[in-house]
Tab-separated table of C-alpha atoms in Angstrom:
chain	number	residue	atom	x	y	z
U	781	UNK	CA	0.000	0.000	0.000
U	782	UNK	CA	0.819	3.495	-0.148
U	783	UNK	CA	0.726	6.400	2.507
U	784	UNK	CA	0.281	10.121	1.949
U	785	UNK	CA	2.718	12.404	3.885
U	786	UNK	CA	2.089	16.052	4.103
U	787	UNK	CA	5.229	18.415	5.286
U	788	UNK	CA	4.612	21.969	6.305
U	789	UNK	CA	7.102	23.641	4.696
U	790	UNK	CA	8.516	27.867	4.965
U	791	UNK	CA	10.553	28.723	2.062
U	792	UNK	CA	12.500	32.215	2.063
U	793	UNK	CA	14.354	34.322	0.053
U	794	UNK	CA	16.931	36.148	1.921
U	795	UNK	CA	19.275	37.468	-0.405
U	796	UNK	CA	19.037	36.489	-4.372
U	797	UNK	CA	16.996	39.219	-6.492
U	798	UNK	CA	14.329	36.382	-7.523
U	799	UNK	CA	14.366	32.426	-6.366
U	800	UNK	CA	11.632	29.969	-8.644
U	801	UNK	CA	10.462	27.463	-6.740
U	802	UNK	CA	7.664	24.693	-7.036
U	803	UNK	CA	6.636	20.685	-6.129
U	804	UNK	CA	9.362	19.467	-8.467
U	805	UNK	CA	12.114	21.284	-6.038
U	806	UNK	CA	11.279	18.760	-2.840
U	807	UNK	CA	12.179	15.492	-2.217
U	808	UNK	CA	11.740	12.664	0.770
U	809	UNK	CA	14.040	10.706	1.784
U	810	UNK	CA	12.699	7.543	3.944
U	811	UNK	CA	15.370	5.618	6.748
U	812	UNK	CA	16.649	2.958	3.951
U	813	UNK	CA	17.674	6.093	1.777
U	814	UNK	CA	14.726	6.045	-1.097
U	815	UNK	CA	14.051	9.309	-2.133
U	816	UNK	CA	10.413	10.198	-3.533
U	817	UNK	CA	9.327	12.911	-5.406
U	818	UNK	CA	6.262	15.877	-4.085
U	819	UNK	CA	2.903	14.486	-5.573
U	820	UNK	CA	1.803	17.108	-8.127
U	821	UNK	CA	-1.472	16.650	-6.746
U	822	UNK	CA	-3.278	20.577	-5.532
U	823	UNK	CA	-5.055	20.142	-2.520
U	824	UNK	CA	-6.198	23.431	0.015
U	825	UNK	CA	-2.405	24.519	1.327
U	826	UNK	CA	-0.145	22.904	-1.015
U	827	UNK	CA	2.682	25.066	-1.897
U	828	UNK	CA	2.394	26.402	-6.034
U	829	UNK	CA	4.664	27.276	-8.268
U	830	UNK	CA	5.971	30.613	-8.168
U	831	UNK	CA	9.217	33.058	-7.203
U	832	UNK	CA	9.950	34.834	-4.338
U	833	UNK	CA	12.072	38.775	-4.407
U	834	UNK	CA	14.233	39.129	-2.175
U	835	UNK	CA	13.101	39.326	1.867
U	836	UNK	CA	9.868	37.168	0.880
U	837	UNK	CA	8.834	33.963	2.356
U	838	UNK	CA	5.876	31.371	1.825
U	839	UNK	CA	4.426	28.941	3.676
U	840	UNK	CA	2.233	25.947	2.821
U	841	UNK	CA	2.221	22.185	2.561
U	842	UNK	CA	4.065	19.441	0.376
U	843	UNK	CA	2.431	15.942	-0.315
U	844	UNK	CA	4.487	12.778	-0.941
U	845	UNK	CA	3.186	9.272	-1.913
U	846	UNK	CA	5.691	6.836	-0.202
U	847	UNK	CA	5.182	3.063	0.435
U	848	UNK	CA	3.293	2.067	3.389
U	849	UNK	CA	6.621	0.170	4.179
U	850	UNK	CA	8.908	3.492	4.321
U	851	UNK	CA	9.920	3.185	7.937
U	852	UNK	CA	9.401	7.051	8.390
U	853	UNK	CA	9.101	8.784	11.751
């Protein structure tokens, strides 16, 4: 089976003129080391696409679809 695991997340830029960021940009590692990629999936809070000027900062939530098995804590 399969598990769904949300991470609140804060990204900020503190000093580059412009930073892109998006799902694609996060990862998961689980304890034996596989990595998974954020579910493109939009649900209410899920962190967009987008770019941040310098001094800004978002917060929101990244989804990841990992086996049931992961061993995460």
């Amino acid at each position: 089976g399969e598990t769904l695991v949300v991470a609140d997340v804060e990204l900020a830029n503190a000093d580059r003129p412009e930073v892109r960021y998006g799902p694609a940009a996060f990862r998961l590692r689980d304890a034996k080391g596989v990595e998974y990629d954020a579910t493109r999936r939009q649900f209410a809070g899920a962190v967009l696409a987008g770019s941040l000027k310098r001094g800004e900062k978002v917060r929101g939530q990244v989804a990841f679809v990992v086996r049931s098995t992961a061993g995460l804590t």
